[in-house]
Amino acid sequence: MGKLLDSIDSPKDLKVLSLEELDRLADEIRQLLISFCRRHGGHLGSNLATIEPIIALHYVFNMPHDHLIFDVSHQAYTHKILTGRRRAYTDPESQEDLSGFTSPKESPYDDFMLGHTGTSIGLACGMAAQRDATGGRANIIAFIGDGSLSSGPAFEGLDWAAEQGGNLIIVVNDNEMSIAENHGGLYKSLAALRASAGRSPDNPFRALGLDYRYVEEGNRIEDLIEAFRQVKDTDHPVVVHIHTRKGLGLGQGSQGKIGPTSLPDLPAEGPVEANHWQDGLDSLNRLPNSRKTYGRMAMQALEARFPQEPGLTVISPATPLSNGIDPDFRQRAGNHYRDVGIAESHAIAYAAGIAKAGSTPVVATSATFFQRAYDQIEQEMALNGSAVTLLVFSTGVAKTDATHSGTADMVMMRGIPGLTCLAPTSGAEFLDMLAWATGPARQPVVIRVPGERTLATERAGKPIAPVNSDHAAGGQPWDHYRILQHGRTVALLALGDALPLGRDLADSLEASMGLKPTLVDPHRYDRLDEQTLDALASTHSLVATIEDGQLDGGWGQAVAAYYGPSQVRTLAFGAAKEFNDRVPKATLLERYGMTVPAMTQAISDALVDRAS
């Protein structure tokens, strides 16, 4: 018997299949996704839970005339497979062709590029409003996971949907799980609805004025088709609450082999944190990345202080494991740890309240997620001088989906008054800065967690020794830049994770030009050490800055602006202000002129120009 999947090139091909064939198709897609994620990496658990709902949605509705808007969109693999993109999942040579999220550049079946959470309902409301204004008749469907309901924009969207009225279908995919476990009072209501087959009076959706349907067997295609047919072409907003099983098809202890490579056991299905993401074959012999390495170091350092500091609190707006906040630590930490769900804005406001009450909060998440809390960082944290420490993970130039870039955090943070923004260059300095920020500093502090260059340098046995800071003084121990190497003519100021690149550049200049440059570790990026900059200008003809972040509006441009039309020439190396979708890091560094040969040549050319 041939594979049904081979005959599916668009959703139209689904509509001629029997229920038995749809079930068979779901099984084929499930095995394909398990194989794909084990080879290539990807969001496994959430996609295994949504195979049947997405098949049923495409069977009942008429996309792209009707519109299916995903929340986060990391659960859209089946949607992509059914809309003409299956080859990217079946052909290893094509597996770099697609984003891990929806993308209008890929297909007319995708309305938005989405990688953050909570926005699907608001987007659907907007599309429905325009449809109604122009006399359209399309069904507008928002597909949102239960974990995303903890996000503030999701609440706002639900509230407005009831006010707006008209055709709007909100599918709540309830698999009892965010990335880690769900947190918040809303999930007690969802549990009550599950336990009562949707009949509990504790129904937050009805309380907001929305119609409601419940599907207990959310991975049973027949039940889903019936539910979706009931709400198709509805004239009012309705929530279809489906109970699915995250990681459906996985099993504890299941083994696998791909070619000669033995694979580790797959995680269990259900509410299991480990099944959310699989790293792929290339990770089998890989050491922990910088996020997990330095995150675990930070948690260990903070945990040692818990017995003596009852108010020391680590806050994670979901995604804890990826930042080294392991389940064992979370269990041991007790009330010293809080996962507030996918609610970054709340995390910062909550932390500011903890600080105001006299305790010590630390908020840890990725650079790409902190931007969702800009207002709270600027107002509740900085304006109020709240003694909150932010640990910013996953920063810098990297091969990421366009929605997950970590190059803009320094531009964002350094533009806010009242934040001390630190960029450590070793694990030891990172811990030293963390101890100061959560101790004598008593002010808003941002620490950019060291990245892969720093980790590689330390693993190679070439770390940068930390500054011997005086915490007891309570001042700003990183006010002044540190000269790591005294030289002449050229000064290299390499910030944070760019410092190893600066060291390599210094070696290149000496080897190729016989020029030993001065090498400087600036430590921080919210302010300039004008004393050191003035001293460098008096003894050097060129100052070059290197930062692993966006150049436009960044720290290097601030250095160049300080010097202005002075006698010293400046060069600033950093990332361009642009969106990139899964572009290899080496390609980006070449594009930005941030390779050692390119920077060596740029400095050589600048010196020649100045001499002439």
PDB file of C-alpha atoms in Angstrom, residues 489-491 537 540-545 559-560 563-572 602-612:
ATOM      1  CA  THR A 489      48.384  53.489  16.612  1.00  0.00           C
ATOM      2  CA  VAL A 490      45.207  51.351  16.723  1.00  0.00           C
ATOM      3  CA  ALA A 491      42.927  50.713  19.700  1.00  0.00           C
ATOM      4  CA  ALA A 537      42.595  59.610  21.358  1.00  0.00           C
ATOM      5  CA  HIS A 540      46.200  56.451  18.836  1.00  0.00           C
ATOM      6  CA  SER A 541      45.232  57.521  15.343  1.00  0.00           C
ATOM      7  CA  LEU A 542      42.405  54.964  14.932  1.00  0.00           C
ATOM      8  CA  VAL A 543      39.867  53.503  17.354  1.00  0.00           C
ATOM      9  CA  ALA A 544      37.817  50.485  16.193  1.00  0.00           C
ATOM     10  CA  THR A 545      34.804  49.118  18.068  1.00  0.00           C
ATOM     11  CA  VAL A 559      31.832  55.912  20.616  1.00  0.00           C
ATOM     12  CA  ALA A 560      32.195  57.302  17.097  1.00  0.00           C
ATOM     13  CA  TYR A 563      34.947  61.439  19.017  1.00  0.00           C
ATOM     14  CA  GLY A 564      33.186  63.361  16.249  1.00  0.00           C
ATOM     15  CA  PRO A 565      35.550  65.307  13.944  1.00  0.00           C
ATOM     16  CA  SER A 566      38.531  64.884  16.271  1.00  0.00           C
ATOM     17  CA  GLN A 567      42.006  63.857  15.261  1.00  0.00           C
ATOM     18  CA  VAL A 568      41.285  60.178  15.870  1.00  0.00           C
ATOM     19  CA  ARG A 569      39.509  58.177  13.178  1.00  0.00           C
ATOM     20  CA  THR A 570      36.892  55.594  14.149  1.00  0.00           C
ATOM     21  CA  LEU A 571      35.629  52.354  12.657  1.00  0.00           C
ATOM     22  CA  ALA A 572      32.594  50.544  14.033  1.00  0.00           C
ATOM     23  CA  ALA A 602      39.413  47.747   6.769  1.00  0.00           C
ATOM     24  CA  ILE A 603      41.852  48.913   9.429  1.00  0.00           C
ATOM     25  CA  SER A 604      44.769  48.747   6.983  1.00  0.00           C
ATOM     26  CA  ASP A 605      42.840  50.792   4.410  1.00  0.00           C
ATOM     27  CA  ALA A 606      41.850  53.356   7.027  1.00  0.00           C
ATOM     28  CA  LEU A 607      45.457  53.810   8.118  1.00  0.00           C
ATOM     29  CA  VAL A 608      46.591  54.240   4.513  1.00  0.00           C
ATOM     30  CA  ASP A 609      43.837  56.796   3.878  1.00  0.00           C
ATOM     31  CA  ARG A 610      44.834  58.719   6.982  1.00  0.00           C
ATOM     32  CA  ALA A 611      48.489  58.705   6.027  1.00  0.00           C
ATOM     33  CA  SER A 612      47.674  60.059   2.576  1.00  0.00           C
TER      34      SER A 612
END
